Short mmCIF file of C-alpha atoms and ligand atoms in Angstrom, two decimals:
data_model
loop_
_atom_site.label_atom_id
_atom_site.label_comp_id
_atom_site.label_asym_id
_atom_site.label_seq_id
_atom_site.Cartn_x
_atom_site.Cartn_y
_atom_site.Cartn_z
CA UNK A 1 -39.33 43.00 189.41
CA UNK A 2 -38.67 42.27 185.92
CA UNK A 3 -39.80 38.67 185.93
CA UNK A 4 -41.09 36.23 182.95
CA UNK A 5 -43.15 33.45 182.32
CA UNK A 6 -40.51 31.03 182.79
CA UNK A 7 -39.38 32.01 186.18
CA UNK A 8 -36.01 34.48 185.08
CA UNK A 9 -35.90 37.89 186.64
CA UNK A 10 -33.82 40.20 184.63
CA UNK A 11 -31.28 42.28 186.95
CA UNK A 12 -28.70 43.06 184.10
CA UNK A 13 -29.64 46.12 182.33
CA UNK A 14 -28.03 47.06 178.69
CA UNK A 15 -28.27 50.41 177.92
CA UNK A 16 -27.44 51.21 174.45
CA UNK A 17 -26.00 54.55 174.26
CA UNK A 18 -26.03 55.20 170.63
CA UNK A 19 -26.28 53.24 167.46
CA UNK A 20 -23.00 55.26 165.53
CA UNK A 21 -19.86 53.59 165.39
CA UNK A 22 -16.70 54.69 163.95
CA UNK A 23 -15.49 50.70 163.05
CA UNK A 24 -17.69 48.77 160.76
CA UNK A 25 -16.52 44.99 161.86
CA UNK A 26 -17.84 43.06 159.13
CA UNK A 27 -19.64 40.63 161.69
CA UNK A 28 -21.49 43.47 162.91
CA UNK A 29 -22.29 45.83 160.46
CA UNK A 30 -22.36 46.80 156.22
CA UNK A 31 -19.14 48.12 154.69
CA UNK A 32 -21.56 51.12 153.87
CA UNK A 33 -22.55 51.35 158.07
CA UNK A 34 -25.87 52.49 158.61
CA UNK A 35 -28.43 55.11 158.60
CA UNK A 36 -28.18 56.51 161.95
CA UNK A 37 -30.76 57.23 164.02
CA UNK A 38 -32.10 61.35 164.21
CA UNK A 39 -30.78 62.73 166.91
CA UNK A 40 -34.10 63.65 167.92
CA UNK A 41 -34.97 59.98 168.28
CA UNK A 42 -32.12 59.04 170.69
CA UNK A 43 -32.68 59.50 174.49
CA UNK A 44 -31.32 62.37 176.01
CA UNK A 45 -28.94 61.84 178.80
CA UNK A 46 -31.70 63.22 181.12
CA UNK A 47 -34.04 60.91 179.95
CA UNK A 48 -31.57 57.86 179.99
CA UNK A 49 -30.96 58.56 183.69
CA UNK A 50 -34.70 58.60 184.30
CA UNK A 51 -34.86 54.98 182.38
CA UNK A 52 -32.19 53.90 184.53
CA UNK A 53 -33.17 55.06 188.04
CA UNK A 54 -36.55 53.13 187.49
CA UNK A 55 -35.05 50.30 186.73
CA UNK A 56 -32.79 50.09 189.66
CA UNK A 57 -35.17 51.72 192.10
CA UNK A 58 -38.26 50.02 191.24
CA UNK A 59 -37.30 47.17 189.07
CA UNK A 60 -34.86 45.54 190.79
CA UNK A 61 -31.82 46.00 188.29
CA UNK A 62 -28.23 45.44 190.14
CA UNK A 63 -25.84 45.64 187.37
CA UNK A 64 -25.83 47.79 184.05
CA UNK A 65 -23.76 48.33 181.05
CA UNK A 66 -23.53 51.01 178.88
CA UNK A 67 -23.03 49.62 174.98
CA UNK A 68 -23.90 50.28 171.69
CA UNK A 69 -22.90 51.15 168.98
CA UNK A 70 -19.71 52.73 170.17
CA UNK A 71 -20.69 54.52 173.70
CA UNK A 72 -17.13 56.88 173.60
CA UNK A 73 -18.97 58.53 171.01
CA UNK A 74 -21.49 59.53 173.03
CA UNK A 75 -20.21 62.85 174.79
CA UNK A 76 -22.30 62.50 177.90
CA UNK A 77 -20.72 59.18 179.25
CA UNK A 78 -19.10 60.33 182.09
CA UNK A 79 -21.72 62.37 183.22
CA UNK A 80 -24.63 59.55 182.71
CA UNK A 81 -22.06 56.94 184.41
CA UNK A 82 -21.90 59.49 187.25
CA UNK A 83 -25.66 59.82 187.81
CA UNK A 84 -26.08 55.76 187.68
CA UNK A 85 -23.62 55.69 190.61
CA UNK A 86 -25.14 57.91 192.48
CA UNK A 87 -28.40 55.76 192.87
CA UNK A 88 -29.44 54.14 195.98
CA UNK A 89 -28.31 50.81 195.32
CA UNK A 90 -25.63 51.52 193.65
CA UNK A 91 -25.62 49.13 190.29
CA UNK A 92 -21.87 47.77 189.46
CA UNK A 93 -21.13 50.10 185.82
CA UNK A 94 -19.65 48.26 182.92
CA UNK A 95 -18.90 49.19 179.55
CA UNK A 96 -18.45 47.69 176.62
CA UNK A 97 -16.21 49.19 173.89
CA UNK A 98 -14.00 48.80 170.77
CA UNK A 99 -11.28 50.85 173.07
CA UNK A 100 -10.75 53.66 170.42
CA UNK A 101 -10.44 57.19 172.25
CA UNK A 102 -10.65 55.19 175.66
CA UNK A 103 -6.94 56.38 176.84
CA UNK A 104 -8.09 59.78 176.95
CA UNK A 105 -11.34 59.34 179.13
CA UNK A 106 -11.15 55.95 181.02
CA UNK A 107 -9.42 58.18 183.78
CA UNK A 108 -12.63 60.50 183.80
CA UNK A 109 -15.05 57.19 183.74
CA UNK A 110 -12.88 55.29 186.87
CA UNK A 111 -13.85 58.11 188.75
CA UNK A 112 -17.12 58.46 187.87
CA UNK A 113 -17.65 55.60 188.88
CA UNK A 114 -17.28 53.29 186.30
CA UNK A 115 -16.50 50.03 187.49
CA UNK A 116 -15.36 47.65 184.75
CA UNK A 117 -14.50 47.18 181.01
CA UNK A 118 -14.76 45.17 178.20
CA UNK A 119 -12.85 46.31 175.21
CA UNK A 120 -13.38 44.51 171.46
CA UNK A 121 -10.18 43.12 169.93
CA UNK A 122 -10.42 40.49 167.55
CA UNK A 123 -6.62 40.48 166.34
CA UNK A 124 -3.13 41.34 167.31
CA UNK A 125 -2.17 41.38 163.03
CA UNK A 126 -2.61 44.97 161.91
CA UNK A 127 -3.77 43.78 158.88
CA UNK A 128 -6.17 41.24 160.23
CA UNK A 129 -7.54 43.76 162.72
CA UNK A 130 -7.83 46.03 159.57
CA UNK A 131 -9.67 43.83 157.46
CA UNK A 132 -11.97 42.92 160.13
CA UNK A 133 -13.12 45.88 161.87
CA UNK A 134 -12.51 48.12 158.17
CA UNK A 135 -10.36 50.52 159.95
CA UNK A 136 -6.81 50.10 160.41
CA UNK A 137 -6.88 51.31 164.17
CA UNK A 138 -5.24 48.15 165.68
CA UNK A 139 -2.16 50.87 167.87
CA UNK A 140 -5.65 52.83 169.60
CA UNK A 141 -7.17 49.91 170.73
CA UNK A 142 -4.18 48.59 172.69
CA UNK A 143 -3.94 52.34 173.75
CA UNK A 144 -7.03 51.85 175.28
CA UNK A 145 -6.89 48.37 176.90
CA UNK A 146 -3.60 49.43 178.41
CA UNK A 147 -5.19 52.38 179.88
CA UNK A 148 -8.19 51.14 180.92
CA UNK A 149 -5.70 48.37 183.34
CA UNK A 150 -3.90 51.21 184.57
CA UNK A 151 -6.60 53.30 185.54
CA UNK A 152 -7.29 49.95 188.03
CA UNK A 153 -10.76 48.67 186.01
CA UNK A 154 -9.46 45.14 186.85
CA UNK A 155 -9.68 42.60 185.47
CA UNK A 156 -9.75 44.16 181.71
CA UNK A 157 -11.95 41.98 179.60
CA UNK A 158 -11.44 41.35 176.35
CA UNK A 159 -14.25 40.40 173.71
CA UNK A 160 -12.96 38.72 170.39
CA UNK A 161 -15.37 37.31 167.65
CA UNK A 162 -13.93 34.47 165.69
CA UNK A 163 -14.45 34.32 161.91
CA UNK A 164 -13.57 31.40 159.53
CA UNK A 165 -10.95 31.96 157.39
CA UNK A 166 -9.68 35.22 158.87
CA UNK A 167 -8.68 35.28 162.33
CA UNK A 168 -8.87 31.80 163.43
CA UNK A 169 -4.59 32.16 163.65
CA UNK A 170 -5.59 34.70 166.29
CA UNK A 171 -6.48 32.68 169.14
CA UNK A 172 -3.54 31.37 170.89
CA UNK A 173 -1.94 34.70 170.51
CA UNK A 174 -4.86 36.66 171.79
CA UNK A 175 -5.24 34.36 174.36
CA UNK A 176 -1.42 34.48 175.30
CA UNK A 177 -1.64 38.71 175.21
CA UNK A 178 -4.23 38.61 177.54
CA UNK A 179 -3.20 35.77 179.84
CA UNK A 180 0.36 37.45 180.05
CA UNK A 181 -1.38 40.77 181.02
CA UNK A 182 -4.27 39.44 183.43
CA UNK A 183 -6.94 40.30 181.32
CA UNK A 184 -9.79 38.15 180.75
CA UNK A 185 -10.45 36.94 177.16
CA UNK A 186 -14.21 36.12 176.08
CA UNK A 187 -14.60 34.19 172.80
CA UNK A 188 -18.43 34.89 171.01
CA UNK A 189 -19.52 32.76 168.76
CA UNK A 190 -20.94 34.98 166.15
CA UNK A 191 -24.62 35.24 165.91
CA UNK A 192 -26.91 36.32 163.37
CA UNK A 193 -27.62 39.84 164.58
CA UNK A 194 -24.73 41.34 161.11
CA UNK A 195 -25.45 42.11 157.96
CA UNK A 196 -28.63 40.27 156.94
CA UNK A 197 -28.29 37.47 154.81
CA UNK A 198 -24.76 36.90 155.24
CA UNK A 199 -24.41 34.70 158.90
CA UNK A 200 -23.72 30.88 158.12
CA UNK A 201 -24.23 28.26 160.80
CA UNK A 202 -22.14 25.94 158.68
CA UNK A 203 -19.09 28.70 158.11
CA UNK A 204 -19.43 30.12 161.81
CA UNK A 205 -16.35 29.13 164.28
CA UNK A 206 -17.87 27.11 167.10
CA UNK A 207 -16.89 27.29 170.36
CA UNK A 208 -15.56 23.56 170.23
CA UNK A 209 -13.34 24.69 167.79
CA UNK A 210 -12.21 28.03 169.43
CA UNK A 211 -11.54 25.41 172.25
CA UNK A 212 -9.54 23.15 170.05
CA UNK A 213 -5.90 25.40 169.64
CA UNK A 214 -6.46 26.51 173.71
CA UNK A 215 -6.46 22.74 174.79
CA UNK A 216 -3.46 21.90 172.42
CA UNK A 217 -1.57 24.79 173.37
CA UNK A 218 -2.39 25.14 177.45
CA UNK A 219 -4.53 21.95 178.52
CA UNK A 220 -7.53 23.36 180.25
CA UNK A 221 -9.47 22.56 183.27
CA UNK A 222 -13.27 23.56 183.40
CA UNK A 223 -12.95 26.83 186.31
CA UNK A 224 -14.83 25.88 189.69
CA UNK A 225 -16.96 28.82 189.44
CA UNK A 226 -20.39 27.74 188.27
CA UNK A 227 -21.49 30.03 185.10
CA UNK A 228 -24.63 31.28 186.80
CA UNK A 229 -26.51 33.99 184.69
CA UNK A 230 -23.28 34.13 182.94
CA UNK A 231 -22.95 33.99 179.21
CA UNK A 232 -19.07 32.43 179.32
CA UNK A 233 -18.31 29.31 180.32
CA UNK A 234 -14.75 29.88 181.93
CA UNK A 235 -11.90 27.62 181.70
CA UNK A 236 -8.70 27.45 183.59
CA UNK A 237 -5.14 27.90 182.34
CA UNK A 238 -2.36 26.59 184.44
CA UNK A 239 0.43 28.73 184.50
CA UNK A 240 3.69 27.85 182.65
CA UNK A 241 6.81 29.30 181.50
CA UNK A 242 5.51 31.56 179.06
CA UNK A 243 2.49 33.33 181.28
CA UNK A 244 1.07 33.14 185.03
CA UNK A 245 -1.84 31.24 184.06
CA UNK A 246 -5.28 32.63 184.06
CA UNK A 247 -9.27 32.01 182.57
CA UNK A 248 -10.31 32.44 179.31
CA UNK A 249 -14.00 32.03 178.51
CA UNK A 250 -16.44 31.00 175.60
CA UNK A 251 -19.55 32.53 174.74
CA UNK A 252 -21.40 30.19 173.10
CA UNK A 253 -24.82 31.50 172.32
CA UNK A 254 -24.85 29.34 169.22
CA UNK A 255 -24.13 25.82 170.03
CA UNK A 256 -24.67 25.88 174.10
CA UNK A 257 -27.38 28.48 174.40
CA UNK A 258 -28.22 29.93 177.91
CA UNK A 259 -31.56 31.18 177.15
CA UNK A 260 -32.64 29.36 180.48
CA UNK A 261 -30.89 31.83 182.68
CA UNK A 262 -30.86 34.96 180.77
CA UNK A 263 -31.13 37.36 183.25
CA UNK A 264 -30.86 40.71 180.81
CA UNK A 265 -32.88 43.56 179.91
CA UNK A 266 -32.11 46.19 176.87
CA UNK A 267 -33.01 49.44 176.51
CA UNK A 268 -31.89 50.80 172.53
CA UNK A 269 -30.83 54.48 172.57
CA UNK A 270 -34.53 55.27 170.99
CA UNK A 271 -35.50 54.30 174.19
CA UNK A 272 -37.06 50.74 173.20
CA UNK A 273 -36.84 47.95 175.68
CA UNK A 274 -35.76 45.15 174.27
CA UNK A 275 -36.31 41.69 176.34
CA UNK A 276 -33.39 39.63 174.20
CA UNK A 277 -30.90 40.36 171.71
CA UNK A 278 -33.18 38.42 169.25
CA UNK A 279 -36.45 40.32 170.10
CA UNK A 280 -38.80 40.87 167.19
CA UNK A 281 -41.01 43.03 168.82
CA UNK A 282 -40.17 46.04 170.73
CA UNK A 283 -41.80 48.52 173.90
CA UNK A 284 -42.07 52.02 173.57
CA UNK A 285 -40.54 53.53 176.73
CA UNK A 286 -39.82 56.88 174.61
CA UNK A 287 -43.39 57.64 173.89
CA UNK A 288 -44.16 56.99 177.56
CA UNK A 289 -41.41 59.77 178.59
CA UNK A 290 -42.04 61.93 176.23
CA UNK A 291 -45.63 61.84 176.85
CA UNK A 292 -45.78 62.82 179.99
CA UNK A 293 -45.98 59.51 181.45
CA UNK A 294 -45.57 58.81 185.08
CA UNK A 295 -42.60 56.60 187.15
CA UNK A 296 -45.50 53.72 187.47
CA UNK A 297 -46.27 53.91 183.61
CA UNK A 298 -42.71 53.35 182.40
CA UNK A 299 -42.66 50.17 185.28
CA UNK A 300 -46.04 49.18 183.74
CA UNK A 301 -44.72 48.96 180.26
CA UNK A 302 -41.60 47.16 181.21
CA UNK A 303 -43.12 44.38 183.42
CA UNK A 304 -45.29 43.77 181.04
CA UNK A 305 -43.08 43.55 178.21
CA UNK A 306 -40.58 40.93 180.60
CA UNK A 307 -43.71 39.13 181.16
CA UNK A 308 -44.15 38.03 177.76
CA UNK A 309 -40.17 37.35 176.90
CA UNK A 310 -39.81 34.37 175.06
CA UNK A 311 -38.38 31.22 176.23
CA UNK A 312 -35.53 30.95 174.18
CA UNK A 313 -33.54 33.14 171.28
CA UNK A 314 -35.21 29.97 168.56
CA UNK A 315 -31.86 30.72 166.15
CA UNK A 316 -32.32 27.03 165.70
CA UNK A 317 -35.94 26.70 164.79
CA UNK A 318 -37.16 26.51 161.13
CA UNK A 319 -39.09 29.58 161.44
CA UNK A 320 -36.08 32.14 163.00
CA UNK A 321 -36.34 35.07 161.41
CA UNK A 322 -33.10 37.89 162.34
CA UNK A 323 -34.28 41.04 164.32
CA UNK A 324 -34.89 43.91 161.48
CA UNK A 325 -32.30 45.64 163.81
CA UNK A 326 -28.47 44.57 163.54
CA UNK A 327 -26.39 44.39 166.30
CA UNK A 328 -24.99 47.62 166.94
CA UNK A 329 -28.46 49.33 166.28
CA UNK A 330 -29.60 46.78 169.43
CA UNK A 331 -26.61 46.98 171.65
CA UNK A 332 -24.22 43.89 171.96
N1 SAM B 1 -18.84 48.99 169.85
C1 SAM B 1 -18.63 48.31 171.08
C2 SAM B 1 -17.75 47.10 170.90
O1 SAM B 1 -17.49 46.71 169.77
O2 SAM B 1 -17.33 46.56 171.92
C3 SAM B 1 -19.91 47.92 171.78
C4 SAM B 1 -21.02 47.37 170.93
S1 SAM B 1 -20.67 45.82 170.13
C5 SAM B 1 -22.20 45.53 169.30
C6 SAM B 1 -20.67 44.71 171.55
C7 SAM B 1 -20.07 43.36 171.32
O3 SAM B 1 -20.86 42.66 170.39
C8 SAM B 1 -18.65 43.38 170.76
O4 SAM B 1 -17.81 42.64 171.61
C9 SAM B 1 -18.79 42.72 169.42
O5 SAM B 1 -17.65 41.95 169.11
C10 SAM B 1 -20.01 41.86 169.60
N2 SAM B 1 -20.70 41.54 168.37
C11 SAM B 1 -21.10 42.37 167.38
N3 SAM B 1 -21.73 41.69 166.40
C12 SAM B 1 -21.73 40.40 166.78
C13 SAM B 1 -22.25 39.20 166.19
N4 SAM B 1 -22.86 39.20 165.02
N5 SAM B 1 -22.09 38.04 166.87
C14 SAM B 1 -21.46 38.02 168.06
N6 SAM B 1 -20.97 39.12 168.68
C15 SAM B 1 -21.09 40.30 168.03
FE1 SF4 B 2 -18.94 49.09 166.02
FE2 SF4 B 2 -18.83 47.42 168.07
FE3 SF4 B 2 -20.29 46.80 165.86
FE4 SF4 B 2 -17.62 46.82 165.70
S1 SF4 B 2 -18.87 45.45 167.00
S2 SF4 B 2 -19.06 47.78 164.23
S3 SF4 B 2 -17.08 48.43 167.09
S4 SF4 B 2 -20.68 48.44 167.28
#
């Protein structure tokens, strides 16, 4: 078991797949992107599969999903999805992705055996979605929410990131697109995992005001569902004329953190477990596998790196200092 000093076992693997993306959303990464990883450095699918077996035969992981970067770019998907579902328990298979390209394999990933999505959209305005995500690729994206509902990965989920100034007129409509649909919207407050030097607690859209347009426009009800080990806190929408009604949740990492029942575990495509998004120190699972090490080293390693996970992400202390990785290098 992956448990800590605080009494949280982690059962909710990340895997990042890669750290290459083909948007560069300006919450996320530099106009300029990155320098991407060697190849040589990144986990082969082979050795992914051997990460993830251990940690749902011998560490007790139930549920995993596959991030990154952008995981469609990484041309193994299907077949590393199909060897996680093929373990003994089977984990439930999520992935999170900004949706471009996902029309033309979320067929091949349903079966798999991928079992859910969440798909990045943080505006229904072309040019908004443009000047946010520095790609004008706003018509793929719906392509691949659309396709991803057909293919039956119910409910869609939708991740949106809220940014003063620029897409704060998005929320009632993306909330309206997704509650006419059935898809589940997720407001994240952003965090300071971007560009360095550029996050602002003062400018950053809390979730109090996400919350703000949603009550005006629908008049919500807290859901019954307690949030668990969940990051959103859900509300309900009563259904009226203009959609069925529905839940829309906020992920407020920020201003409500949950740090006291994280229940995750990352691994970064280099093969690097990672015990929080915020993590300033890192565990070399690669070395291990590429060393010859055994099933009972790599378990070694990660207990012992989930035994010292801190108590809390600290984005509030004096002393926080942002993870020398950004976000998509980490795996949101
Ligand atoms: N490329 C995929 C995507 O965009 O869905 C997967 C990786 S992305 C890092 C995962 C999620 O992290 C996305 O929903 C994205 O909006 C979110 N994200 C990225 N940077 C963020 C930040 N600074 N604060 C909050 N959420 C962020
Ligand atoms: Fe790429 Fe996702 Fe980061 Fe946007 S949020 S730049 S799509 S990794």
């Amino acid at each position: 078991m992956l448990l800590d000093g605080y009494g949280r076992t982690a059962r909710d693997l990340r895997v990042s797949l890669t750290d290459r993306c083909n948007l560069r959303c300006t919450y996320c990464m530099p106009a300029e992107g990155l320098e991407w990883q060697p190849v040589e450095e990144t986990l082969t699918d082979d050795e992914m599969l051997r990460v993830i077996r251990i940690a749902v035969e011998r560490l007790g992981v139930t549920k995993i999903r596959f991030t990154g970067g952008e995981p469609l770019l990484r041309g193994g998907l299907e077949d590393i999805v199909a060897g996680a579902a093929r373990l003994d328990p089977r984990p439930e298979l999520a992935l999170t992705t900004n949706g471009l390209g996902l029309d033309k394999r979320v067929a091949a990933l349903a079966a798999a055996g991928l079992d859910r999505v969440n798909i990045s959209l943080d505006s229904l305005d072309p040019q908004r979605y443009a000047q946010l995500a520095r790609r004008d690729r706003l018509d793929d994206v719906l392509k691949g929410i659309e396709a991803a509902d057909r293919a039956g990965l119910r409910p869609v989920k939708v991740n949106s990131v809220i940014m003063r100034g620029i897409n704060e007129p998005d929320i009632v409509p993306l909330s309206q697109f997704c509650l006419e649909r059935g898809y589940e919207l997720r407001f994240i407050e952003q965090m300071p995992l971007g560009p360095r030097g550029e996050w602002d607690r003062e400018a950053m859209v809390t979730a109090e005001e996400i919350l703000a347009p949603l009550q005006e426009r629908y008049g919500l009800s807290a859901a019954e569902e307690p949030r668990g080990a969940a990051p959103a806190q859900l509300w309900q929408v009563a259904a009226d004329d203009s959609q069925p009604g529905g839940r829309i949740g906020v992920i407020a990492s920020v201003t409500h953190p949950f740090c006291g029942d994280c229940d995750r575990t990352r691994i970064t495509s280099d093969g690097q477990v990672r015990t929080c998004l915020f993590s300033r120190t890192e565990t070399d699972l690669r070395a291990i596998l590429r060393g010859g090490g055994t099933d009972d080293d790599v378990v070694a390693a990660w207990t012992g790196a989930h035994r010292a996970k801190p108590r809390a992400h600290g984005i509030d202390d004096d002393d926080f200092v942002q993870p020398e990785r950004t976000m998509s290098a980490i795996g949101g």
